[in-house]
Structure formats: structure tokens, C-alpha cells
């Protein structure tokens, strides 16, 4: 009897143990299911996050992107991206090509640099055309060396900050800044941020000390039966022959700002440079000269009599337009040894009003050309007061560094002027 009670008691314990093990096993099974479910949810969440990230990487990458906020710059040190600077908001960047975007492309490399930006700080944009005129200049044989932090500006606006010293050739010298090429663009650096100027042989090419300024007037085509009886007319075939020579011989055709900076010794220009100017705006400029300039992709300047011809007739990327007065291109108005140009003795108030109107039409230009090449102390003081910083005359000689910027000489091109004469003037 006692033995039966003992067996019964043992059986109960066994049942309790079995039940306990069943509960523990069931709980463990449920726990494993729960953990497995959590792992699955975590995996799915991670996959979704990676999908979204890859989608954002694809959406934000383009050949040209614009920073959507003030953006950190990075350098890649064996897979570790270290912050080295900053790019301001709304700056257009040209990125290196990436054939197949993956999650490894969280940083986009800026083309032709060692710098990167994060994918989430930029967005696609249209290509921005930067003025690369400076690439025609000769660098000075001097470098700037900055301190441990370098701020770079464009149009007086901070664009880029690099947290290190840079050592780069000087391209342009201004009163308060030096301009350098960096990231395939032109940036200005304040002189106060420059620690040292050091001599360095950046080029062996000899720079120009004087520049030939050619002066054209009217263009006509004999093939079309056109006739122009003035000596300052030029057959379009001859003009094209000259332009082709400039292209074939790598002669740089200046913009007006280039000329001013050259005379101020802010830049160095190659000896093979020339400035092309056209006076008045009359026969053949719009329908002959401009198409040829565009054909050969060369630059020229038109000095326009704004009261006589509409500015809209001369819109071209290859032609600047500056002032030849608004309505003072009249002769026999003043006593002189020449043609008696009106600008020599015009009433001051009337003259300033004319010049002001011309400047306003021409986006406040500061470049001027004297009618009939005539000037005197009074006319020079008048255009200075009107806001002009440089003016052109005749003279049949080159414009040299140090010349009076209100008497910049030019060579007048006649229909009888040969290509060999042009070459001689330029050489």
C-alpha cells in the first residue's frame, strides 16, 4: 500500500515535470517564433531602408548637381570619408561619372578633384556655364600660400571653404584679392587670407607688353552686288580671311574686360592676342560681321551709336556692345584741326545726359569710343564724369602697358589693308 502511494506520488511529480517541460518548450518555441519574426521585420525594414537609400542615390546623382544646403566636403582615405571643407548652398558641381550606382555610392566625387559630397546634400540640375576666359591668360610666376583655412569667392560671394593651406598660381591680381584656378573654376581669395606670395615658374611663355587693337567700320559683299565707296569699308571675304588667320594661328581675341585688366597689369596675356573693335553699327555689322564672328567663335566689340541703331540688332555671344555716344556722332560742331566732333565742345549738361542715356541702354557700360577719333581735355573730363573707365581713339599703333586708358590707340582697317599688314600689326 505504501509502495503504491509512493509510485502514485512519483508519477504525479513526473507529470508535473512533463507539463513544466512542455510549458518551457512551448514558451521557447513561441519565443523563437517571436524572435524570428522580429529578425524578419528587421531584415525587411533594413531592405526597405536600403531600397529607399538606393532610390535617393539614383535620384540625386547627375552629371551636374546643385547643393541643397550648406554641404560638407570629404576626402576618401582608404574607405573612410573625412571632412575637409564646406560648399555653400545652391552651388553647381560637376560630378565624376558613375556607371552603376550602388549603396557604396553614398558619396559623389566632384570631377577632376579629390573631393566628395554626400548623396543627400545635392540634387540634379542643369549644367552651369562658367566664364572660362581666364584659361587664355598666362599665370603669373608667383603662387599664393594660404593659412590653415581657405575661403574662396565668386562675385564677392563665399562659395567654398577648404580646411587646409593651398599653394596655387596667381591668375589675376586685383586690389583686394588674388584669383586662382581651383576645381577647374576661377575663385578669388582675399589678400588678408594669404600668408605668403612665393616665386614659382608656372610658365616659360613670354607675355605681351602691347596689344594691337583693330578698328573696323562697314562690311559689304561684292559677290552680292553690294557697293561701299568709303575707304573704311571692308569686303567680307577679307574680313573672313583675317578671322580664319586668327583661328589657324591660335590668336586670342580679347574681351573688353581683358584689355582693361591687361593695361592695369592685373593679368598677363599671350603675345598672340588682338582686340577687334567695330565702330558705329552701320552697314553689314548685324548680317555679315556677326555671323562670321560666330562661325569662327571669335570675340569682338561694337561701339554703338545707341540713338541711331537698336541694340537688339546686335545680340550675340561673340559681340560685346559699348558706347559710341547716344547722339553725338556729328562733325563740324566744334572748332578743331579735324572733323570738329560734337563731343569736343558740347554743353556739359547736354553731353552728360547723352552719355548717361547711352550707358543706360548698354547695361551701364564703362567703355567708350570717341567719335572721329577726336578728343581733348574737356571731352576726357566729360566721359570720366559720366562713369567711363576706358576710351579708344585712333593712332595706328599698339596699346602698351602704361598707356593712358582714356586714349587707347587703334589701327584703322581699310578695304585696302592686306592680311600681311594685319599680321605685321599683331606681331
Tab-separated table of C-alpha atoms in Angstrom:
chain	number	residue	atom	x	y	z
A	1	UNK	CA	0.000	0.000	0.000
A	2	UNK	CA	2.780	2.297	0.996
A	3	UNK	CA	4.570	1.297	-2.192
A	4	UNK	CA	1.501	2.225	-4.303
A	5	UNK	CA	1.272	5.634	-2.655
A	6	UNK	CA	4.959	6.170	-3.328
A	7	UNK	CA	4.529	5.215	-7.009
A	8	UNK	CA	1.486	7.444	-7.348
A	9	UNK	CA	3.356	10.346	-5.803
A	10	UNK	CA	6.300	9.765	-8.155
A	11	UNK	CA	4.000	9.654	-11.151
A	12	UNK	CA	2.478	12.967	-10.172
A	13	UNK	CA	5.923	14.501	-9.968
A	14	UNK	CA	6.691	13.078	-13.376
A	15	UNK	CA	3.516	14.575	-14.822
A	16	UNK	CA	4.362	17.945	-13.276
A	17	UNK	CA	7.855	17.724	-14.745
A	18	UNK	CA	6.457	16.761	-18.147
A	19	UNK	CA	3.989	19.642	-18.024
A	20	UNK	CA	6.706	22.006	-16.892
A	21	UNK	CA	8.958	20.906	-19.717
A	22	UNK	CA	6.073	21.257	-22.152
A	23	UNK	CA	5.387	24.793	-20.940
A	24	UNK	CA	9.061	25.691	-21.132
A	25	UNK	CA	9.402	24.085	-24.561
A	26	UNK	CA	6.261	25.759	-25.834
A	27	UNK	CA	7.391	29.066	-24.454
A	28	UNK	CA	10.786	28.653	-26.050
A	29	UNK	CA	9.152	27.744	-29.331
A	30	UNK	CA	6.901	30.782	-29.135
A	31	UNK	CA	9.914	32.891	-28.180
A	32	UNK	CA	11.839	31.581	-31.179
A	33	UNK	CA	8.890	32.370	-33.419
A	34	UNK	CA	8.766	35.873	-31.944
A	35	UNK	CA	12.490	36.405	-32.361
A	36	UNK	CA	12.356	35.031	-35.883
A	37	UNK	CA	9.512	37.377	-36.662
A	38	UNK	CA	11.468	40.310	-35.221
A	39	UNK	CA	14.505	39.319	-37.291
A	40	UNK	CA	12.311	39.101	-40.366
A	41	UNK	CA	10.777	42.513	-39.632
A	42	UNK	CA	14.233	43.997	-39.004
A	43	UNK	CA	15.539	42.467	-42.216
A	44	UNK	CA	12.565	43.731	-44.184
A	45	UNK	CA	12.937	47.177	-42.608
A	46	UNK	CA	16.634	47.243	-43.465
A	47	UNK	CA	15.903	46.118	-47.027
A	48	UNK	CA	13.272	48.859	-47.334
A	49	UNK	CA	15.675	51.455	-45.936
A	50	UNK	CA	18.365	50.310	-48.371
A	51	UNK	CA	15.876	50.366	-51.229
A	52	UNK	CA	14.860	53.920	-50.331
A	53	UNK	CA	18.508	54.968	-49.957
A	54	UNK	CA	19.466	53.465	-53.314
A	55	UNK	CA	16.489	55.201	-54.875
A	56	UNK	CA	17.625	58.508	-53.349
A	57	UNK	CA	21.188	57.920	-54.553
A	58	UNK	CA	19.876	57.316	-58.069
A	59	UNK	CA	17.535	60.310	-57.886
A	60	UNK	CA	20.197	62.691	-56.547
A	61	UNK	CA	23.047	61.708	-58.861
A	62	UNK	CA	23.566	63.532	-62.156
A	63	UNK	CA	26.453	64.882	-64.165
A	64	UNK	CA	25.608	68.295	-62.709
A	65	UNK	CA	24.138	68.707	-59.251
A	66	UNK	CA	23.323	71.665	-57.021
A	67	UNK	CA	23.895	71.696	-53.285
A	68	UNK	CA	20.567	71.776	-51.451
A	69	UNK	CA	22.091	73.113	-48.247
A	70	UNK	CA	25.446	74.158	-46.901
A	71	UNK	CA	27.326	70.965	-47.682
A	72	UNK	CA	30.367	69.256	-46.193
A	73	UNK	CA	33.298	68.318	-48.403
A	74	UNK	CA	35.045	64.996	-47.846
A	75	UNK	CA	38.192	63.197	-48.917
A	76	UNK	CA	38.373	59.412	-49.172
A	77	UNK	CA	41.110	57.897	-47.020
A	78	UNK	CA	41.012	54.145	-47.752
A	79	UNK	CA	37.237	53.989	-47.482
A	80	UNK	CA	36.942	56.429	-44.604
A	81	UNK	CA	35.444	59.772	-45.630
A	82	UNK	CA	36.966	62.620	-43.662
A	83	UNK	CA	35.514	66.126	-43.616
A	84	UNK	CA	37.882	68.652	-45.212
A	85	UNK	CA	35.738	71.656	-46.036
A	86	UNK	CA	32.381	73.086	-46.957
A	87	UNK	CA	30.403	74.151	-50.047
A	88	UNK	CA	27.698	76.784	-49.732
A	89	UNK	CA	24.049	76.217	-50.688
A	90	UNK	CA	22.950	76.408	-54.357
A	91	UNK	CA	26.415	75.788	-55.793
A	92	UNK	CA	26.507	73.793	-59.046
A	93	UNK	CA	29.011	70.920	-59.076
A	94	UNK	CA	30.184	68.734	-61.939
A	95	UNK	CA	30.410	65.109	-60.747
A	96	UNK	CA	32.621	62.262	-61.884
A	97	UNK	CA	30.850	59.632	-63.952
A	98	UNK	CA	29.453	56.568	-62.139
A	99	UNK	CA	28.373	53.726	-64.420
A	100	UNK	CA	26.345	51.654	-61.955
A	101	UNK	CA	25.099	53.241	-58.751
A	102	UNK	CA	25.070	51.054	-55.644
A	103	UNK	CA	24.781	51.544	-51.883
A	104	UNK	CA	28.536	52.046	-51.885
A	105	UNK	CA	27.983	55.363	-53.688
A	106	UNK	CA	26.813	57.356	-50.666
A	107	UNK	CA	29.431	59.960	-51.594
A	108	UNK	CA	29.706	61.531	-55.032
A	109	UNK	CA	33.137	62.605	-56.280
A	110	UNK	CA	33.479	66.086	-57.754
A	111	UNK	CA	35.022	65.779	-61.202
A	112	UNK	CA	38.785	66.293	-61.507
A	113	UNK	CA	39.193	66.683	-57.729
A	114	UNK	CA	39.795	64.519	-54.665
A	115	UNK	CA	36.655	65.915	-53.024
A	116	UNK	CA	33.305	64.232	-52.363
A	117	UNK	CA	29.839	65.339	-51.261
A	118	UNK	CA	27.167	63.231	-49.580
A	119	UNK	CA	24.350	61.977	-51.799
A	120	UNK	CA	21.696	63.519	-49.533
A	121	UNK	CA	23.092	67.067	-49.829
A	122	UNK	CA	22.715	67.570	-53.583
A	123	UNK	CA	20.137	67.281	-56.333
A	124	UNK	CA	20.220	67.197	-60.165
A	125	UNK	CA	20.383	70.483	-62.029
A	126	UNK	CA	21.241	71.854	-65.451
A	127	UNK	CA	24.833	72.456	-66.433
A	128	UNK	CA	26.124	75.867	-65.461
A	129	UNK	CA	28.302	77.619	-67.989
A	130	UNK	CA	31.208	79.237	-66.211
A	131	UNK	CA	33.202	82.016	-67.804
A	132	UNK	CA	36.461	80.297	-68.713
A	133	UNK	CA	38.037	83.334	-70.377
A	134	UNK	CA	40.775	83.194	-67.760
A	135	UNK	CA	42.121	79.996	-69.325
A	136	UNK	CA	43.536	82.202	-72.094
A	137	UNK	CA	45.626	84.196	-69.613
A	138	UNK	CA	49.190	83.381	-68.675
A	139	UNK	CA	49.599	82.728	-64.952
A	140	UNK	CA	51.973	84.923	-63.030
A	141	UNK	CA	55.163	83.200	-61.957
A	142	UNK	CA	54.016	83.610	-58.405
A	143	UNK	CA	51.927	81.419	-56.111
A	144	UNK	CA	49.759	82.314	-53.167
A	145	UNK	CA	50.084	80.243	-49.993
A	146	UNK	CA	47.129	80.471	-47.617
A	147	UNK	CA	46.743	79.633	-43.946
A	148	UNK	CA	45.134	76.526	-42.483
A	149	UNK	CA	41.679	77.596	-43.698
A	150	UNK	CA	40.987	78.910	-47.197
A	151	UNK	CA	37.810	80.779	-48.181
A	152	UNK	CA	37.104	81.050	-51.917
A	153	UNK	CA	34.723	83.541	-53.513
A	154	UNK	CA	32.957	84.143	-56.835
A	155	UNK	CA	31.321	87.517	-57.493
A	156	UNK	CA	32.079	88.511	-53.884
A	157	UNK	CA	30.032	85.555	-52.608
A	158	UNK	CA	31.589	82.834	-50.438
A	159	UNK	CA	31.401	79.559	-52.367
A	160	UNK	CA	33.952	77.156	-50.935
A	161	UNK	CA	35.916	76.660	-47.728
A	162	UNK	CA	38.886	74.279	-47.582
A	163	UNK	CA	40.247	73.408	-44.140
A	164	UNK	CA	43.858	73.403	-45.234
A	165	UNK	CA	46.541	75.575	-46.791
A	166	UNK	CA	46.678	75.779	-50.575
A	167	UNK	CA	49.569	76.719	-52.843
A	168	UNK	CA	48.336	77.815	-56.290
A	169	UNK	CA	49.457	80.038	-59.225
A	170	UNK	CA	48.079	83.572	-59.387
A	171	UNK	CA	45.875	84.135	-62.453
A	172	UNK	CA	44.551	87.639	-61.696
A	173	UNK	CA	45.795	90.320	-59.331
A	174	UNK	CA	43.188	92.729	-58.006
A	175	UNK	CA	43.323	95.434	-55.362
A	176	UNK	CA	41.958	93.256	-52.559
A	177	UNK	CA	42.068	89.721	-53.973
A	178	UNK	CA	44.045	87.190	-55.963
A	179	UNK	CA	42.280	84.897	-58.411
A	180	UNK	CA	43.322	81.279	-58.826
A	181	UNK	CA	42.068	78.227	-60.663
A	182	UNK	CA	40.666	75.576	-58.336
A	183	UNK	CA	38.348	72.663	-59.094
A	184	UNK	CA	38.537	73.785	-62.756
A	185	UNK	CA	36.973	77.155	-61.907
A	186	UNK	CA	38.179	80.664	-61.153
A	187	UNK	CA	37.992	81.665	-57.490
A	188	UNK	CA	39.042	84.813	-55.660
A	189	UNK	CA	40.887	84.736	-52.357
A	190	UNK	CA	41.113	87.791	-50.148
A	191	UNK	CA	44.613	89.139	-49.694
A	192	UNK	CA	44.092	89.154	-45.932
A	193	UNK	CA	43.804	85.347	-46.074
A	194	UNK	CA	47.098	84.938	-47.949
A	195	UNK	CA	50.038	84.018	-45.749
A	196	UNK	CA	52.764	84.181	-48.368
A	197	UNK	CA	53.498	85.017	-52.016
A	198	UNK	CA	56.267	82.846	-53.377
A	199	UNK	CA	58.038	82.861	-56.706
A	200	UNK	CA	57.340	79.845	-58.881
A	201	UNK	CA	57.884	79.062	-62.561
A	202	UNK	CA	54.296	78.476	-63.699
A	203	UNK	CA	55.026	79.209	-67.369
A	204	UNK	CA	58.026	79.856	-69.596
A	205	UNK	CA	55.897	81.662	-72.172
A	206	UNK	CA	56.701	85.337	-72.625
A	207	UNK	CA	53.751	87.646	-72.046
A	208	UNK	CA	52.601	90.547	-74.209
A	209	UNK	CA	53.703	94.087	-73.374
A	210	UNK	CA	51.472	95.650	-76.012
A	211	UNK	CA	48.317	94.631	-77.878
A	212	UNK	CA	47.103	95.553	-81.366
A	213	UNK	CA	43.559	96.926	-81.361
A	214	UNK	CA	41.970	96.684	-84.807
A	215	UNK	CA	39.184	99.068	-85.783
A	216	UNK	CA	36.560	98.149	-88.413
A	217	UNK	CA	33.516	100.072	-89.614
A	218	UNK	CA	31.417	98.809	-92.562
A	219	UNK	CA	31.143	95.396	-94.222
A	220	UNK	CA	29.881	94.603	-97.713
A	221	UNK	CA	29.808	91.697	-100.166
A	222	UNK	CA	30.811	92.365	-103.746
A	223	UNK	CA	29.509	88.892	-104.641
A	224	UNK	CA	26.021	90.126	-103.729
A	225	UNK	CA	26.454	93.212	-105.876
A	226	UNK	CA	26.870	95.472	-102.862
A	227	UNK	CA	28.901	98.647	-103.164
A	228	UNK	CA	30.570	100.667	-100.426
A	229	UNK	CA	32.575	103.639	-101.602
A	230	UNK	CA	34.176	104.709	-98.327
A	231	UNK	CA	37.777	103.814	-97.548
A	232	UNK	CA	36.762	102.304	-94.189
A	233	UNK	CA	34.530	99.711	-95.867
A	234	UNK	CA	35.755	96.110	-95.839
A	235	UNK	CA	34.801	93.287	-98.186
A	236	UNK	CA	33.510	90.350	-96.144
A	237	UNK	CA	35.893	87.946	-97.892
A	238	UNK	CA	38.811	89.947	-96.483
A	239	UNK	CA	37.272	90.014	-93.019
A	240	UNK	CA	36.773	86.260	-93.109
A	241	UNK	CA	40.349	85.783	-94.314
A	242	UNK	CA	41.567	87.694	-91.265
A	243	UNK	CA	39.355	85.758	-88.844
A	244	UNK	CA	40.497	82.456	-90.305
A	245	UNK	CA	44.105	83.536	-89.819
A	246	UNK	CA	43.401	84.290	-86.143
A	247	UNK	CA	41.909	80.829	-85.641
A	248	UNK	CA	44.580	78.961	-87.594
A	249	UNK	CA	47.336	80.687	-85.626
A	250	UNK	CA	45.759	80.427	-82.156
A	251	UNK	CA	45.458	84.177	-81.732
A	252	UNK	CA	43.307	85.084	-78.755
A	253	UNK	CA	40.630	87.713	-79.466
A	254	UNK	CA	40.151	89.715	-76.302
A	255	UNK	CA	37.061	90.819	-74.481
A	256	UNK	CA	36.991	94.416	-73.311
A	257	UNK	CA	37.499	93.440	-69.671
A	258	UNK	CA	40.642	91.538	-70.705
A	259	UNK	CA	42.019	94.705	-72.274
A	260	UNK	CA	41.343	96.818	-69.223
A	261	UNK	CA	42.920	94.291	-66.867
A	262	UNK	CA	45.902	93.946	-69.191
A	263	UNK	CA	46.531	97.700	-69.214
A	264	UNK	CA	46.154	97.749	-65.422
A	265	UNK	CA	48.656	94.858	-65.196
A	266	UNK	CA	46.093	92.681	-63.409
A	267	UNK	CA	46.633	89.869	-65.909
A	268	UNK	CA	49.272	88.561	-68.270
A	269	UNK	CA	48.280	87.855	-71.877
A	270	UNK	CA	49.984	85.758	-74.548
A	271	UNK	CA	51.782	87.675	-77.259
A	272	UNK	CA	49.383	86.178	-79.803
A	273	UNK	CA	46.455	88.365	-78.754
A	274	UNK	CA	44.346	91.001	-80.507
A	275	UNK	CA	41.328	93.165	-79.711
A	276	UNK	CA	38.767	93.591	-82.512
A	277	UNK	CA	36.557	96.699	-82.432
A	278	UNK	CA	33.821	97.902	-84.778
A	279	UNK	CA	32.543	101.486	-84.753
A	280	UNK	CA	29.038	102.861	-85.316
A	281	UNK	CA	26.770	99.854	-86.021
A	282	UNK	CA	26.029	100.610	-89.632
A	283	UNK	CA	26.356	98.621	-92.845
A	284	UNK	CA	26.979	94.883	-92.577
A	285	UNK	CA	27.638	94.579	-88.850
A	286	UNK	CA	24.483	92.649	-87.977
A	287	UNK	CA	24.146	90.485	-91.079
A	288	UNK	CA	27.793	89.959	-92.055
A	289	UNK	CA	30.266	90.597	-89.236
A	290	UNK	CA	28.308	88.829	-86.507
A	291	UNK	CA	27.695	85.602	-88.487
A	292	UNK	CA	31.403	85.407	-89.311
A	293	UNK	CA	32.425	86.008	-85.691
A	294	UNK	CA	30.041	83.226	-84.663
A	295	UNK	CA	31.304	80.926	-87.414
A	296	UNK	CA	34.879	81.176	-86.153
A	297	UNK	CA	33.863	81.639	-82.496
A	298	UNK	CA	35.886	84.819	-82.063
A	299	UNK	CA	35.205	87.865	-79.917
A	300	UNK	CA	34.765	91.484	-80.960
A	301	UNK	CA	33.381	94.733	-79.561
A	302	UNK	CA	30.904	97.054	-81.247
A	303	UNK	CA	30.941	100.718	-80.233
A	304	UNK	CA	27.315	101.549	-80.953
A	305	UNK	CA	25.685	104.918	-81.547
A	306	UNK	CA	22.684	103.958	-79.433
A	307	UNK	CA	20.404	106.713	-80.698
A	308	UNK	CA	20.841	105.609	-84.288
A	309	UNK	CA	20.605	101.812	-84.169
A	310	UNK	CA	18.751	99.393	-81.920
A	311	UNK	CA	20.823	97.290	-79.526
A	312	UNK	CA	18.616	94.249	-80.234
A	313	UNK	CA	20.058	94.059	-83.752
A	314	UNK	CA	23.465	93.130	-82.375
A	315	UNK	CA	22.830	90.477	-79.735
A	316	UNK	CA	25.465	87.732	-79.941
A	317	UNK	CA	27.670	85.791	-77.545
A	318	UNK	CA	30.572	86.798	-79.781
A	319	UNK	CA	29.960	90.536	-79.723
A	320	UNK	CA	30.118	92.974	-76.814
A	321	UNK	CA	28.395	96.316	-77.299
A	322	UNK	CA	29.720	99.526	-75.746
A	323	UNK	CA	29.235	103.270	-76.183
A	324	UNK	CA	29.944	105.498	-79.166
A	325	UNK	CA	27.598	108.165	-77.661
A	326	UNK	CA	23.844	108.165	-77.958
A	327	UNK	CA	23.539	111.007	-80.475
A	328	UNK	CA	26.805	112.963	-80.537
A	329	UNK	CA	28.381	111.383	-83.595
A	330	UNK	CA	28.191	114.687	-85.504
A	331	UNK	CA	31.038	116.587	-87.133
A	332	UNK	CA	31.521	120.271	-87.910
A	333	UNK	CA	30.101	121.176	-84.495
A	334	UNK	CA	33.275	122.366	-82.799
A	335	UNK	CA	36.464	124.101	-83.759
A	336	UNK	CA	39.295	121.587	-84.227
A	337	UNK	CA	42.048	120.557	-86.562
A	338	UNK	CA	39.982	117.517	-87.533
A	339	UNK	CA	36.298	116.979	-88.210
A	340	UNK	CA	35.010	119.139	-85.375
A	341	UNK	CA	33.394	116.347	-83.365
A	342	UNK	CA	30.453	117.454	-81.250
A	343	UNK	CA	31.873	115.845	-78.115
A	344	UNK	CA	34.759	118.356	-78.096
A	345	UNK	CA	32.582	121.301	-77.073
A	346	UNK	CA	29.089	120.065	-76.269
A	347	UNK	CA	27.291	121.768	-73.401
A	348	UNK	CA	28.228	119.848	-70.268
A	349	UNK	CA	24.685	119.132	-69.125
A	350	UNK	CA	23.630	118.041	-72.602
A	351	UNK	CA	26.751	115.909	-73.049
A	352	UNK	CA	26.359	114.155	-69.703
A	353	UNK	CA	22.692	113.449	-70.451
A	354	UNK	CA	23.639	111.895	-73.795
A	355	UNK	CA	26.357	109.731	-72.257
A	356	UNK	CA	24.093	108.699	-69.383
A	357	UNK	CA	21.393	107.590	-71.823
A	358	UNK	CA	23.907	105.592	-73.848
A	359	UNK	CA	25.236	103.866	-70.717
A	360	UNK	CA	21.721	103.001	-69.538
A	361	UNK	CA	20.859	101.393	-72.886
A	362	UNK	CA	24.120	99.406	-72.740
A	363	UNK	CA	23.777	97.964	-69.229
A	364	UNK	CA	25.883	100.739	-67.667
A	365	UNK	CA	28.929	100.065	-69.789
A	366	UNK	CA	32.152	101.766	-68.721
A	367	UNK	CA	33.833	101.571	-72.155
A	368	UNK	CA	33.733	104.362	-74.712
A	369	UNK	CA	34.989	105.247	-78.176
A	370	UNK	CA	35.476	108.875	-79.282
A	371	UNK	CA	33.619	109.793	-82.499
A	372	UNK	CA	36.003	110.531	-85.387
A	373	UNK	CA	38.908	109.605	-83.030
A	374	UNK	CA	38.765	113.198	-81.717
A	375	UNK	CA	39.221	114.161	-78.083
A	376	UNK	CA	40.508	116.967	-75.893
A	377	UNK	CA	40.906	117.580	-72.179
A	378	UNK	CA	37.282	118.691	-71.912
A	379	UNK	CA	35.834	115.598	-73.634
A	380	UNK	CA	38.005	113.306	-71.497
A	381	UNK	CA	36.813	115.007	-68.302
A	382	UNK	CA	33.228	114.662	-69.579
A	383	UNK	CA	33.376	110.908	-70.142
A	384	UNK	CA	35.155	110.414	-66.810
A	385	UNK	CA	32.365	112.239	-65.024
A	386	UNK	CA	29.831	110.143	-66.942
A	387	UNK	CA	31.351	106.979	-65.458
A	388	UNK	CA	33.562	105.600	-68.218
A	389	UNK	CA	36.847	103.931	-67.225
A	390	UNK	CA	38.424	103.398	-70.649
A	391	UNK	CA	38.159	105.079	-74.052
A	392	UNK	CA	39.525	104.409	-77.529
A	393	UNK	CA	40.940	106.668	-80.211
A	394	UNK	CA	42.925	106.117	-83.462
A	395	UNK	CA	46.665	106.458	-83.750
A	396	UNK	CA	47.804	103.488	-85.862
A	397	UNK	CA	49.934	101.995	-83.082
A	398	UNK	CA	49.724	99.281	-80.459
A	399	UNK	CA	48.298	99.822	-76.983
A	400	UNK	CA	51.087	99.288	-74.469
A	401	UNK	CA	51.006	98.694	-70.735
A	402	UNK	CA	51.048	102.111	-69.068
A	403	UNK	CA	49.120	103.886	-71.844
A	404	UNK	CA	46.548	106.474	-70.804
A	405	UNK	CA	43.359	104.393	-70.581
A	406	UNK	CA	41.323	107.285	-71.966
A	407	UNK	CA	43.487	107.375	-75.095
A	408	UNK	CA	43.833	103.716	-76.095
A	409	UNK	CA	45.171	103.671	-79.685
A	410	UNK	CA	43.888	101.519	-82.537
A	411	UNK	CA	44.768	100.513	-86.076
A	412	UNK	CA	42.089	101.513	-88.588
A	413	UNK	CA	41.382	98.688	-91.049
A	414	UNK	CA	40.676	99.894	-94.588
A	415	UNK	CA	39.445	97.984	-97.616
A	416	UNK	CA	42.988	98.299	-98.939
A	417	UNK	CA	44.547	96.794	-95.792
A	418	UNK	CA	46.158	93.464	-96.636
A	419	UNK	CA	46.330	90.388	-94.458
A	420	UNK	CA	50.106	90.819	-94.318
A	421	UNK	CA	49.602	94.289	-92.848
A	422	UNK	CA	47.259	92.852	-90.223
A	423	UNK	CA	49.851	90.197	-89.354
A	424	UNK	CA	52.532	92.889	-89.045
A	425	UNK	CA	50.370	94.940	-86.673
A	426	UNK	CA	49.674	91.938	-84.480
A	427	UNK	CA	53.227	90.602	-84.412
